[in-house]
Amino acid sequence: MDEKQLQKAMQLISIAGDSKSQSIQAMQLAEEGKIEDAQQHLKDARKTLHEAHNIQTGWMTEEMNGAQIEKSLLLIHSQDHFMSADIMLTVAEKVINLHQEIKSLKTEA
């Protein structure tokens, strides 16, 4: 893997990890009843994941335009980080919605 591709893989791992952490923090805030803060963290996680998506899309575009992209273990690892961050974002959205509904039901009772 050349230096440019190595740098992209490490960047993707780092950015996806940041998004995943933001999603986890959002769920923790929702558990504490801080729904608005949780939603802001989720918004930040989505924005961060979009940065990771741009790296991934750029990589695919390069390959479709004829660039040789070495399929290395690090490339696969970076894609795993991206996918797990994406899944965590989806789960966090559901968890926050559930906590919001629980909070609403408790208020009504």
PDB file of C-alpha atoms in Angstrom:
ATOM      1  CA  MET A   1       0.000   0.000   0.000  1.00  0.00           C
ATOM      2  CA  ASP A   2       1.512   3.313  -1.033  1.00  0.00           C
ATOM      3  CA  GLU A   3       1.863   6.232   1.384  1.00  0.00           C
ATOM      4  CA  LYS A   4      -1.167   8.092  -0.004  1.00  0.00           C
ATOM      5  CA  GLN A   5      -3.460   5.084   0.416  1.00  0.00           C
ATOM      6  CA  LEU A   6      -2.034   4.346   3.882  1.00  0.00           C
ATOM      7  CA  GLN A   7      -2.786   7.910   4.924  1.00  0.00           C
ATOM      8  CA  LYS A   8      -6.370   7.647   3.639  1.00  0.00           C
ATOM      9  CA  ALA A   9      -6.927   4.359   5.468  1.00  0.00           C
ATOM     10  CA  MET A  10      -5.661   5.799   8.748  1.00  0.00           C
ATOM     11  CA  GLN A  11      -7.740   8.939   8.236  1.00  0.00           C
ATOM     12  CA  LEU A  12     -10.855   6.841   7.596  1.00  0.00           C
ATOM     13  CA  ILE A  13     -10.227   4.769  10.739  1.00  0.00           C
ATOM     14  CA  SER A  14      -9.743   7.894  12.844  1.00  0.00           C
ATOM     15  CA  ILE A  15     -12.750   9.805  11.540  1.00  0.00           C
ATOM     16  CA  ALA A  16     -15.066   6.791  11.700  1.00  0.00           C
ATOM     17  CA  GLY A  17     -13.875   6.169  15.259  1.00  0.00           C
ATOM     18  CA  ASP A  18     -14.727   9.750  16.187  1.00  0.00           C
ATOM     19  CA  SER A  19     -18.225   9.329  14.762  1.00  0.00           C
ATOM     20  CA  LYS A  20     -18.711   6.074  16.640  1.00  0.00           C
ATOM     21  CA  SER A  21     -17.616   7.708  19.905  1.00  0.00           C
ATOM     22  CA  GLN A  22     -20.018  10.597  19.339  1.00  0.00           C
ATOM     23  CA  SER A  23     -22.860   8.129  18.798  1.00  0.00           C
ATOM     24  CA  ILE A  24     -22.016   6.294  22.008  1.00  0.00           C
ATOM     25  CA  GLN A  25     -21.856   9.587  23.916  1.00  0.00           C
ATOM     26  CA  ALA A  26     -25.249  10.512  22.450  1.00  0.00           C
ATOM     27  CA  MET A  27     -26.769   7.297  23.798  1.00  0.00           C
ATOM     28  CA  GLN A  28     -25.226   7.890  27.231  1.00  0.00           C
ATOM     29  CA  LEU A  29     -26.688  11.394  27.318  1.00  0.00           C
ATOM     30  CA  ALA A  30     -30.097  10.047  26.332  1.00  0.00           C
ATOM     31  CA  GLU A  31     -29.904   7.519  29.183  1.00  0.00           C
ATOM     32  CA  GLU A  32     -29.317  10.463  31.526  1.00  0.00           C
ATOM     33  CA  GLY A  33     -32.439  12.146  30.157  1.00  0.00           C
ATOM     34  CA  LYS A  34     -30.478  14.843  28.309  1.00  0.00           C
ATOM     35  CA  ILE A  35     -32.294  14.352  25.028  1.00  0.00           C
ATOM     36  CA  GLU A  36     -31.388  17.697  23.432  1.00  0.00           C
ATOM     37  CA  ASP A  37     -27.692  17.161  24.169  1.00  0.00           C
ATOM     38  CA  ALA A  38     -27.960  13.615  22.848  1.00  0.00           C
ATOM     39  CA  GLN A  39     -29.520  14.844  19.627  1.00  0.00           C
ATOM     40  CA  GLN A  40     -26.709  17.385  19.192  1.00  0.00           C
ATOM     41  CA  HIS A  41     -24.083  14.657  19.655  1.00  0.00           C
ATOM     42  CA  LEU A  42     -25.960  12.556  17.123  1.00  0.00           C
ATOM     43  CA  LYS A  43     -25.954  15.467  14.684  1.00  0.00           C
ATOM     44  CA  ASP A  44     -22.189  15.811  15.202  1.00  0.00           C
ATOM     45  CA  ALA A  45     -21.739  12.051  14.699  1.00  0.00           C
ATOM     46  CA  ARG A  46     -23.672  12.232  11.419  1.00  0.00           C
ATOM     47  CA  LYS A  47     -21.546  15.155  10.207  1.00  0.00           C
ATOM     48  CA  THR A  48     -18.331  13.334  11.161  1.00  0.00           C
ATOM     49  CA  LEU A  49     -19.485  10.133   9.467  1.00  0.00           C
ATOM     50  CA  HIS A  50     -20.178  12.171   6.336  1.00  0.00           C
ATOM     51  CA  GLU A  51     -16.482  13.163   6.324  1.00  0.00           C
ATOM     52  CA  ALA A  52     -15.564   9.476   6.458  1.00  0.00           C
ATOM     53  CA  HIS A  53     -18.037   8.747   3.679  1.00  0.00           C
ATOM     54  CA  ASN A  54     -16.349  11.374   1.508  1.00  0.00           C
ATOM     55  CA  ILE A  55     -13.016   9.570   1.921  1.00  0.00           C
ATOM     56  CA  GLN A  56     -14.602   6.261   1.000  1.00  0.00           C
ATOM     57  CA  THR A  57     -16.405   7.746  -2.010  1.00  0.00           C
ATOM     58  CA  GLY A  58     -13.196   9.398  -3.188  1.00  0.00           C
ATOM     59  CA  TRP A  59     -11.423   6.069  -2.987  1.00  0.00           C
ATOM     60  CA  MET A  60     -14.091   4.326  -5.036  1.00  0.00           C
ATOM     61  CA  THR A  61     -14.123   7.140  -7.588  1.00  0.00           C
ATOM     62  CA  GLU A  62     -10.354   6.879  -7.999  1.00  0.00           C
ATOM     63  CA  GLU A  63     -10.618   3.141  -8.589  1.00  0.00           C
ATOM     64  CA  MET A  64     -13.478   3.553 -11.078  1.00  0.00           C
ATOM     65  CA  ASN A  65     -11.307   6.070 -12.938  1.00  0.00           C
ATOM     66  CA  GLY A  66      -8.562   3.491 -13.328  1.00  0.00           C
ATOM     67  CA  ALA A  67      -6.348   4.026 -10.267  1.00  0.00           C
ATOM     68  CA  GLN A  68      -4.918   0.860  -8.786  1.00  0.00           C
ATOM     69  CA  ILE A  69      -6.079   0.509  -5.180  1.00  0.00           C
ATOM     70  CA  GLU A  70      -4.240  -2.204  -3.304  1.00  0.00           C
ATOM     71  CA  LYS A  71      -6.665  -4.407  -1.384  1.00  0.00           C
ATOM     72  CA  SER A  72      -4.772  -4.667   1.879  1.00  0.00           C
ATOM     73  CA  LEU A  73      -5.755  -5.727   5.360  1.00  0.00           C
ATOM     74  CA  LEU A  74      -5.559  -2.079   6.428  1.00  0.00           C
ATOM     75  CA  LEU A  75      -7.997  -1.063   3.681  1.00  0.00           C
ATOM     76  CA  ILE A  76     -10.438  -3.735   4.813  1.00  0.00           C
ATOM     77  CA  HIS A  77      -9.949  -2.703   8.442  1.00  0.00           C
ATOM     78  CA  SER A  78     -10.721   0.925   7.591  1.00  0.00           C
ATOM     79  CA  GLN A  79     -13.928  -0.150   5.827  1.00  0.00           C
ATOM     80  CA  ASP A  80     -14.916  -2.178   8.904  1.00  0.00           C
ATOM     81  CA  HIS A  81     -14.508   0.933  11.063  1.00  0.00           C
ATOM     82  CA  PHE A  82     -16.636   2.934   8.667  1.00  0.00           C
ATOM     83  CA  MET A  83     -19.400   0.320   8.631  1.00  0.00           C
ATOM     84  CA  SER A  84     -19.426  -0.083  12.412  1.00  0.00           C
ATOM     85  CA  ALA A  85     -19.665   3.703  12.847  1.00  0.00           C
ATOM     86  CA  ASP A  86     -22.577   3.767  10.403  1.00  0.00           C
ATOM     87  CA  ILE A  87     -24.354   0.980  12.286  1.00  0.00           C
ATOM     88  CA  MET A  88     -23.690   2.675  15.634  1.00  0.00           C
ATOM     89  CA  LEU A  89     -25.232   5.891  14.311  1.00  0.00           C
ATOM     90  CA  THR A  90     -28.381   4.032  13.307  1.00  0.00           C
ATOM     91  CA  VAL A  91     -28.605   2.292  16.684  1.00  0.00           C
ATOM     92  CA  ALA A  92     -28.031   5.583  18.511  1.00  0.00           C
ATOM     93  CA  GLU A  93     -30.893   7.212  16.612  1.00  0.00           C
ATOM     94  CA  LYS A  94     -33.234   4.419  17.707  1.00  0.00           C
ATOM     95  CA  VAL A  95     -32.032   4.471  21.325  1.00  0.00           C
ATOM     96  CA  ILE A  96     -32.418   8.238  21.584  1.00  0.00           C
ATOM     97  CA  ASN A  97     -35.926   8.049  20.116  1.00  0.00           C
ATOM     98  CA  LEU A  98     -36.859   5.394  22.668  1.00  0.00           C
ATOM     99  CA  HIS A  99     -35.475   7.438  25.557  1.00  0.00           C
ATOM    100  CA  GLN A 100     -37.323  10.473  24.277  1.00  0.00           C
ATOM    101  CA  GLU A 101     -40.578   8.505  24.188  1.00  0.00           C
ATOM    102  CA  ILE A 102     -39.977   7.094  27.686  1.00  0.00           C
ATOM    103  CA  LYS A 103     -39.294  10.595  29.005  1.00  0.00           C
ATOM    104  CA  SER A 104     -42.480  11.823  27.351  1.00  0.00           C
ATOM    105  CA  LEU A 105     -44.545   8.982  28.841  1.00  0.00           C
ATOM    106  CA  LYS A 106     -43.118   9.624  32.312  1.00  0.00           C
ATOM    107  CA  THR A 107     -44.060  13.288  32.004  1.00  0.00           C
ATOM    108  CA  GLU A 108     -47.635  12.362  31.061  1.00  0.00           C
ATOM    109  CA  ALA A 109     -48.025   9.962  33.984  1.00  0.00           C
TER     110      ALA A 109
END
